[in-house]
Amino acid sequence: MNVVAIDFETANERRDSACAVGLAWIEGGRVVRRESRLIRPPQMRFSPGNIRIHGILPADVRDAPTFPEAMAPFLPDLAGGLVLAHNAGFDMGVLAASLGAYGEPVPTLTGHCTLQIARRIFPDPAGCGLSKVAGRLGIRFEHHDAGEDAFACAEIALAAVRETGARDVPDLVRGLGLTPIRAINAPRRDLVRSTSAQALRVAGVTPPVAAADLRFSLRGSTGNRYVVVFEESAGGPYLRCSCPAGTHRRRCRHVDALVDGDITDLISNNPEDVERLRLRIGDATVGPVRIKGAAAA
């Protein structure tokens, strides 16, 4: 049986917003393999609180694989295996919700929580959060990096095996009588819209895009509302922003956010149009203001 520790980081409060995954494989009483991947969430909305925790920015995942693409090499090892996570209810929920967002099935696996294991084997009034338990056990890692967190989770399980004299991790969880935590397919959320750039490219379809329809309102850093408009002109496609930098024909962070697909500060109710915009400009080089290297007017 494969024994794999897993950790997800999310872009916002939704379980289907995974932006990073880390995994650590246990074999023969030690961690034998570690992997981590960045993930492009189906909606590019990053909450400031989540960014403060893990440090992942929308620009970091602009060209990252989707959840099914990122997880494809690892799902066979999870299927039928024993999967560990610290606060496993969260990570099993992210796995199920993120696969469900793409209509993908969740592999049958047995999930167990190293938080529960730590409370049984390493209780402490200070608590059993990942960093606290790791600190008490002398496990060195960088907290809130998905790959590092998965490694710490695996090492906590191995420490519990040694402490109890269990043969291995499966023997440990049997001896503790822990109830498995399942990852179960939730009803599919329509997050991967038929208008998304990826879906349209796969289908070989280019949707009609009227420039006048591509208009976005974004919240500035001081709370001001700015408007970015996509225009067609003789010099080529153009993104015009009403912020001070934009009015002086300089590239601004609001244009950068839309080009990256980042909808964190989008306040107009048209996130699907951000994907239409990205499809319209494709992989073109975006100059200071114009697209395809056209000089600013």
Short mmCIF file of N, CA and C in Angstrom, two decimals, residues 26-149:
data_model
loop_
_atom_site.label_atom_id
_atom_site.label_comp_id
_atom_site.label_asym_id
_atom_site.label_seq_id
_atom_site.Cartn_x
_atom_site.Cartn_y
_atom_site.Cartn_z
N ILE A 26 6.19 7.82 1.86
CA ILE A 26 6.83 7.10 2.96
C ILE A 26 7.03 5.63 2.55
N GLU A 27 8.23 5.16 2.76
CA GLU A 27 8.52 3.75 2.48
C GLU A 27 9.69 3.32 3.34
N GLY A 28 9.56 2.15 3.95
CA GLY A 28 10.66 1.63 4.76
C GLY A 28 11.01 2.51 5.95
N GLY A 29 10.02 3.18 6.50
CA GLY A 29 10.26 3.98 7.69
C GLY A 29 10.90 5.32 7.45
N ARG A 30 10.86 5.83 6.21
CA ARG A 30 11.43 7.14 5.93
C ARG A 30 10.76 7.77 4.70
N VAL A 31 10.96 9.06 4.56
CA VAL A 31 10.45 9.76 3.38
C VAL A 31 11.40 9.49 2.22
N VAL A 32 10.87 8.92 1.14
CA VAL A 32 11.73 8.52 0.02
C VAL A 32 11.55 9.40 -1.21
N ARG A 33 10.51 10.24 -1.20
CA ARG A 33 10.27 11.08 -2.38
C ARG A 33 9.45 12.30 -1.97
N ARG A 34 9.75 13.43 -2.57
CA ARG A 34 8.99 14.65 -2.31
C ARG A 34 8.70 15.36 -3.64
N GLU A 35 7.48 15.88 -3.77
CA GLU A 35 7.10 16.61 -4.98
C GLU A 35 6.23 17.80 -4.58
N SER A 36 6.30 18.86 -5.37
CA SER A 36 5.39 19.99 -5.18
C SER A 36 5.10 20.60 -6.54
N ARG A 37 3.90 21.17 -6.68
CA ARG A 37 3.47 21.79 -7.93
C ARG A 37 2.64 23.02 -7.62
N LEU A 38 2.82 24.06 -8.43
CA LEU A 38 1.87 25.17 -8.42
C LEU A 38 0.69 24.79 -9.29
N ILE A 39 -0.47 25.36 -9.01
CA ILE A 39 -1.71 25.02 -9.70
C ILE A 39 -2.44 26.31 -10.06
N ARG A 40 -2.95 26.38 -11.27
CA ARG A 40 -3.80 27.51 -11.65
C ARG A 40 -5.24 27.18 -11.25
N PRO A 41 -5.81 27.92 -10.28
CA PRO A 41 -7.19 27.63 -9.88
C PRO A 41 -8.17 28.01 -10.98
N PRO A 42 -9.36 27.40 -10.99
CA PRO A 42 -10.32 27.68 -12.05
C PRO A 42 -10.78 29.13 -12.08
N GLN A 43 -10.82 29.77 -10.93
CA GLN A 43 -11.08 31.21 -10.88
C GLN A 43 -9.87 31.87 -10.23
N MET A 44 -9.30 32.84 -10.90
CA MET A 44 -8.09 33.48 -10.40
C MET A 44 -8.44 34.59 -9.41
N ARG A 45 -8.98 34.18 -8.27
CA ARG A 45 -9.30 35.15 -7.22
C ARG A 45 -8.49 34.78 -5.98
N PHE A 46 -7.54 35.62 -5.63
CA PHE A 46 -6.67 35.37 -4.49
C PHE A 46 -7.04 36.32 -3.35
N SER A 47 -7.37 35.77 -2.21
CA SER A 47 -7.67 36.58 -1.04
C SER A 47 -6.37 37.06 -0.40
N PRO A 48 -6.32 38.34 0.01
CA PRO A 48 -5.09 38.85 0.64
C PRO A 48 -4.65 38.01 1.84
N GLY A 49 -5.62 37.51 2.63
CA GLY A 49 -5.26 36.69 3.79
C GLY A 49 -4.57 35.41 3.38
N ASN A 50 -5.02 34.78 2.30
CA ASN A 50 -4.36 33.55 1.83
C ASN A 50 -2.96 33.85 1.31
N ILE A 51 -2.82 34.98 0.60
CA ILE A 51 -1.50 35.36 0.09
C ILE A 51 -0.54 35.59 1.25
N ARG A 52 -1.02 36.22 2.32
CA ARG A 52 -0.15 36.45 3.48
C ARG A 52 0.33 35.14 4.09
N ILE A 53 -0.51 34.11 4.01
CA ILE A 53 -0.14 32.81 4.60
C ILE A 53 0.91 32.09 3.76
N HIS A 54 0.64 31.92 2.46
CA HIS A 54 1.53 31.09 1.65
C HIS A 54 2.43 31.88 0.68
N GLY A 55 2.12 33.15 0.45
CA GLY A 55 2.99 33.96 -0.40
C GLY A 55 2.84 33.72 -1.88
N ILE A 56 1.86 32.93 -2.30
CA ILE A 56 1.66 32.66 -3.73
C ILE A 56 0.80 33.77 -4.32
N LEU A 57 1.27 34.36 -5.42
CA LEU A 57 0.57 35.44 -6.09
C LEU A 57 -0.08 34.94 -7.38
N PRO A 58 -1.12 35.63 -7.86
CA PRO A 58 -1.75 35.21 -9.12
C PRO A 58 -0.75 35.08 -10.26
N ALA A 59 0.21 36.01 -10.35
CA ALA A 59 1.19 35.93 -11.44
C ALA A 59 2.03 34.66 -11.36
N ASP A 60 2.19 34.11 -10.16
CA ASP A 60 2.99 32.89 -10.00
C ASP A 60 2.34 31.68 -10.66
N VAL A 61 1.03 31.69 -10.77
CA VAL A 61 0.32 30.52 -11.29
C VAL A 61 -0.34 30.79 -12.64
N ARG A 62 -0.01 31.91 -13.24
CA ARG A 62 -0.64 32.26 -14.52
C ARG A 62 -0.49 31.13 -15.53
N ASP A 63 0.70 30.57 -15.64
CA ASP A 63 0.96 29.52 -16.63
C ASP A 63 1.07 28.14 -15.99
N ALA A 64 0.61 28.00 -14.76
CA ALA A 64 0.67 26.71 -14.07
C ALA A 64 -0.41 25.77 -14.62
N PRO A 65 -0.25 24.47 -14.45
CA PRO A 65 -1.27 23.52 -14.92
C PRO A 65 -2.54 23.62 -14.09
N THR A 66 -3.65 23.18 -14.65
CA THR A 66 -4.90 23.08 -13.90
C THR A 66 -4.79 21.96 -12.88
N PHE A 67 -5.78 21.86 -12.01
CA PHE A 67 -5.73 20.84 -10.96
C PHE A 67 -5.63 19.43 -11.54
N PRO A 68 -6.49 19.03 -12.49
CA PRO A 68 -6.35 17.66 -13.02
C PRO A 68 -5.00 17.43 -13.68
N GLU A 69 -4.46 18.45 -14.36
CA GLU A 69 -3.16 18.29 -15.01
C GLU A 69 -2.05 18.14 -13.98
N ALA A 70 -2.09 18.96 -12.94
CA ALA A 70 -1.05 18.90 -11.92
C ALA A 70 -1.08 17.59 -11.14
N MET A 71 -2.30 17.07 -10.90
CA MET A 71 -2.44 15.88 -10.06
C MET A 71 -2.35 14.57 -10.84
N ALA A 72 -2.43 14.63 -12.16
CA ALA A 72 -2.47 13.40 -12.96
C ALA A 72 -1.32 12.43 -12.65
N PRO A 73 -0.07 12.90 -12.49
CA PRO A 73 1.00 11.93 -12.21
C PRO A 73 0.90 11.28 -10.83
N PHE A 74 0.13 11.90 -9.92
CA PHE A 74 0.11 11.44 -8.53
C PHE A 74 -1.14 10.65 -8.15
N LEU A 75 -2.21 10.82 -8.90
CA LEU A 75 -3.47 10.16 -8.54
C LEU A 75 -3.35 8.64 -8.48
N PRO A 76 -2.58 8.00 -9.38
CA PRO A 76 -2.45 6.54 -9.25
C PRO A 76 -1.86 6.10 -7.91
N ASP A 77 -0.95 6.88 -7.34
CA ASP A 77 -0.38 6.53 -6.05
C ASP A 77 -1.36 6.78 -4.91
N LEU A 78 -2.27 7.76 -5.10
CA LEU A 78 -3.27 8.03 -4.07
C LEU A 78 -4.37 6.99 -4.09
N ALA A 79 -4.73 6.53 -5.29
CA ALA A 79 -5.83 5.57 -5.42
C ALA A 79 -5.49 4.27 -4.69
N GLY A 80 -6.35 3.90 -3.78
CA GLY A 80 -6.14 2.67 -3.03
C GLY A 80 -5.08 2.77 -1.96
N GLY A 81 -4.50 3.96 -1.79
CA GLY A 81 -3.42 4.12 -0.83
C GLY A 81 -3.89 4.71 0.48
N LEU A 82 -2.94 4.92 1.38
CA LEU A 82 -3.19 5.58 2.65
C LEU A 82 -2.61 6.98 2.53
N VAL A 83 -3.47 7.97 2.64
CA VAL A 83 -3.08 9.37 2.43
C VAL A 83 -3.14 10.12 3.75
N LEU A 84 -2.04 10.73 4.13
CA LEU A 84 -1.94 11.48 5.37
C LEU A 84 -2.04 12.98 5.10
N ALA A 85 -2.65 13.71 6.02
CA ALA A 85 -2.65 15.17 5.96
C ALA A 85 -2.85 15.69 7.37
N HIS A 86 -2.30 16.86 7.63
CA HIS A 86 -2.48 17.48 8.95
C HIS A 86 -3.73 18.34 8.87
N ASN A 87 -4.77 17.96 9.60
CA ASN A 87 -6.13 18.49 9.43
C ASN A 87 -6.67 17.96 8.11
N ALA A 88 -6.77 16.64 8.03
CA ALA A 88 -7.07 15.94 6.78
C ALA A 88 -8.44 16.29 6.21
N GLY A 89 -9.38 16.70 7.06
CA GLY A 89 -10.69 17.07 6.53
C GLY A 89 -10.59 18.18 5.52
N PHE A 90 -9.69 19.14 5.77
CA PHE A 90 -9.48 20.24 4.82
C PHE A 90 -8.89 19.73 3.52
N ASP A 91 -7.79 18.99 3.60
CA ASP A 91 -7.10 18.57 2.38
C ASP A 91 -7.91 17.56 1.57
N MET A 92 -8.63 16.66 2.24
CA MET A 92 -9.51 15.75 1.51
C MET A 92 -10.63 16.54 0.82
N GLY A 93 -11.10 17.58 1.49
CA GLY A 93 -12.13 18.43 0.89
C GLY A 93 -11.62 19.17 -0.33
N VAL A 94 -10.38 19.67 -0.26
CA VAL A 94 -9.78 20.36 -1.41
C VAL A 94 -9.63 19.40 -2.58
N LEU A 95 -9.15 18.19 -2.31
CA LEU A 95 -8.98 17.19 -3.37
C LEU A 95 -10.31 16.91 -4.05
N ALA A 96 -11.35 16.66 -3.25
CA ALA A 96 -12.65 16.32 -3.83
C ALA A 96 -13.27 17.50 -4.57
N ALA A 97 -13.22 18.68 -3.96
CA ALA A 97 -13.86 19.84 -4.58
C ALA A 97 -13.14 20.27 -5.85
N SER A 98 -11.81 20.19 -5.84
CA SER A 98 -11.05 20.63 -7.01
C SER A 98 -11.21 19.67 -8.18
N LEU A 99 -11.23 18.37 -7.91
CA LEU A 99 -11.51 17.42 -9.00
C LEU A 99 -12.95 17.59 -9.48
N GLY A 100 -13.87 17.79 -8.52
CA GLY A 100 -15.27 17.96 -8.89
C GLY A 100 -15.51 19.18 -9.75
N ALA A 101 -14.72 20.25 -9.56
CA ALA A 101 -14.89 21.46 -10.36
C ALA A 101 -14.64 21.20 -11.83
N TYR A 102 -13.85 20.16 -12.12
CA TYR A 102 -13.57 19.80 -13.51
C TYR A 102 -14.33 18.55 -13.95
N GLY A 103 -15.25 18.10 -13.11
CA GLY A 103 -16.02 16.91 -13.46
C GLY A 103 -15.22 15.63 -13.40
N GLU A 104 -14.11 15.64 -12.65
CA GLU A 104 -13.25 14.46 -12.55
C GLU A 104 -13.61 13.65 -11.31
N PRO A 105 -13.52 12.32 -11.38
CA PRO A 105 -13.83 11.49 -10.21
C PRO A 105 -12.72 11.56 -9.17
N VAL A 106 -13.10 11.35 -7.92
CA VAL A 106 -12.13 11.31 -6.83
C VAL A 106 -11.67 9.86 -6.65
N PRO A 107 -10.38 9.61 -6.59
CA PRO A 107 -9.92 8.23 -6.40
C PRO A 107 -10.33 7.70 -5.03
N THR A 108 -10.55 6.40 -4.98
CA THR A 108 -10.84 5.75 -3.70
C THR A 108 -9.55 5.67 -2.90
N LEU A 109 -9.55 6.27 -1.74
CA LEU A 109 -8.35 6.28 -0.90
C LEU A 109 -8.75 6.27 0.57
N THR A 110 -7.79 5.99 1.43
CA THR A 110 -8.00 6.01 2.87
C THR A 110 -7.23 7.19 3.44
N GLY A 111 -7.94 8.20 3.93
CA GLY A 111 -7.29 9.38 4.48
C GLY A 111 -7.20 9.30 6.00
N HIS A 112 -6.06 9.72 6.53
CA HIS A 112 -5.90 9.80 7.98
C HIS A 112 -5.22 11.11 8.35
N CYS A 113 -5.53 11.58 9.54
CA CYS A 113 -5.15 12.92 9.97
C CYS A 113 -4.01 12.87 10.99
N THR A 114 -2.88 13.48 10.66
CA THR A 114 -1.77 13.50 11.61
C THR A 114 -2.04 14.48 12.76
N LEU A 115 -3.00 15.38 12.60
CA LEU A 115 -3.42 16.21 13.73
C LEU A 115 -4.04 15.33 14.81
N GLN A 116 -4.92 14.39 14.40
CA GLN A 116 -5.51 13.45 15.36
C GLN A 116 -4.44 12.55 15.96
N ILE A 117 -3.50 12.11 15.13
CA ILE A 117 -2.43 11.24 15.62
C ILE A 117 -1.60 11.99 16.66
N ALA A 118 -1.26 13.25 16.36
CA ALA A 118 -0.45 14.03 17.29
C ALA A 118 -1.17 14.26 18.61
N ARG A 119 -2.47 14.48 18.55
CA ARG A 119 -3.23 14.69 19.80
C ARG A 119 -3.23 13.44 20.67
N ARG A 120 -3.16 12.27 20.03
CA ARG A 120 -3.11 11.02 20.79
C ARG A 120 -1.71 10.73 21.32
N ILE A 121 -0.70 10.93 20.48
CA ILE A 121 0.66 10.48 20.80
C ILE A 121 1.52 11.59 21.39
N PHE A 122 1.32 12.82 20.92
CA PHE A 122 2.15 13.94 21.38
C PHE A 122 1.29 15.08 21.92
N PRO A 123 0.42 14.81 22.89
CA PRO A 123 -0.45 15.87 23.39
C PRO A 123 0.36 16.97 24.09
N ASP A 124 -0.14 18.19 23.98
CA ASP A 124 0.55 19.31 24.62
C ASP A 124 -0.44 20.45 24.81
N PRO A 125 -0.43 21.13 25.96
CA PRO A 125 -1.37 22.24 26.17
C PRO A 125 -1.21 23.35 25.13
N ALA A 126 -0.03 23.45 24.51
CA ALA A 126 0.20 24.51 23.52
C ALA A 126 -0.52 24.22 22.21
N GLY A 127 -1.03 23.00 22.04
CA GLY A 127 -1.73 22.66 20.82
C GLY A 127 -0.93 21.74 19.92
N CYS A 128 -1.59 21.26 18.88
CA CYS A 128 -0.97 20.29 17.97
C CYS A 128 -1.01 20.74 16.51
N GLY A 129 -0.94 22.04 16.30
CA GLY A 129 -0.79 22.53 14.94
C GLY A 129 0.49 22.01 14.32
N LEU A 130 0.57 22.03 13.01
CA LEU A 130 1.69 21.42 12.31
C LEU A 130 3.03 21.99 12.77
N SER A 131 3.14 23.32 12.83
CA SER A 131 4.42 23.92 13.20
C SER A 131 4.76 23.64 14.66
N LYS A 132 3.75 23.58 15.53
CA LYS A 132 4.01 23.33 16.96
C LYS A 132 4.49 21.91 17.19
N VAL A 133 3.83 20.94 16.56
CA VAL A 133 4.26 19.55 16.73
C VAL A 133 5.63 19.35 16.11
N ALA A 134 5.83 19.89 14.91
CA ALA A 134 7.14 19.75 14.25
C ALA A 134 8.24 20.36 15.10
N GLY A 135 7.96 21.52 15.69
CA GLY A 135 8.96 22.16 16.53
C GLY A 135 9.33 21.32 17.74
N ARG A 136 8.31 20.71 18.36
CA ARG A 136 8.58 19.88 19.54
C ARG A 136 9.36 18.62 19.18
N LEU A 137 9.16 18.14 17.94
CA LEU A 137 9.83 16.91 17.51
C LEU A 137 11.16 17.17 16.81
N GLY A 138 11.51 18.44 16.64
CA GLY A 138 12.77 18.76 15.99
C GLY A 138 12.74 18.61 14.49
N ILE A 139 11.56 18.70 13.89
CA ILE A 139 11.42 18.59 12.43
C ILE A 139 11.57 19.99 11.84
N ARG A 140 12.56 20.19 10.99
CA ARG A 140 12.81 21.49 10.39
C ARG A 140 12.13 21.58 9.03
N PHE A 141 11.34 22.62 8.84
CA PHE A 141 10.64 22.80 7.56
C PHE A 141 10.18 24.24 7.45
N GLU A 142 9.78 24.64 6.23
CA GLU A 142 9.27 25.98 5.96
C GLU A 142 7.74 25.90 5.92
N HIS A 143 7.10 26.41 6.96
CA HIS A 143 5.66 26.29 7.10
C HIS A 143 4.93 27.04 5.98
N HIS A 144 3.84 26.44 5.50
CA HIS A 144 2.95 26.97 4.47
C HIS A 144 3.56 26.93 3.07
N ASP A 145 4.65 26.21 2.91
CA ASP A 145 5.07 25.75 1.59
C ASP A 145 4.50 24.35 1.46
N ALA A 146 3.70 24.09 0.41
CA ALA A 146 2.96 22.83 0.34
C ALA A 146 3.87 21.61 0.41
N GLY A 147 4.98 21.65 -0.31
CA GLY A 147 5.91 20.52 -0.27
C GLY A 147 6.53 20.32 1.09
N GLU A 148 6.89 21.42 1.75
CA GLU A 148 7.48 21.35 3.09
C GLU A 148 6.45 20.86 4.12
N ASP A 149 5.22 21.34 4.00
CA ASP A 149 4.18 20.91 4.94
C ASP A 149 3.89 19.42 4.80
#
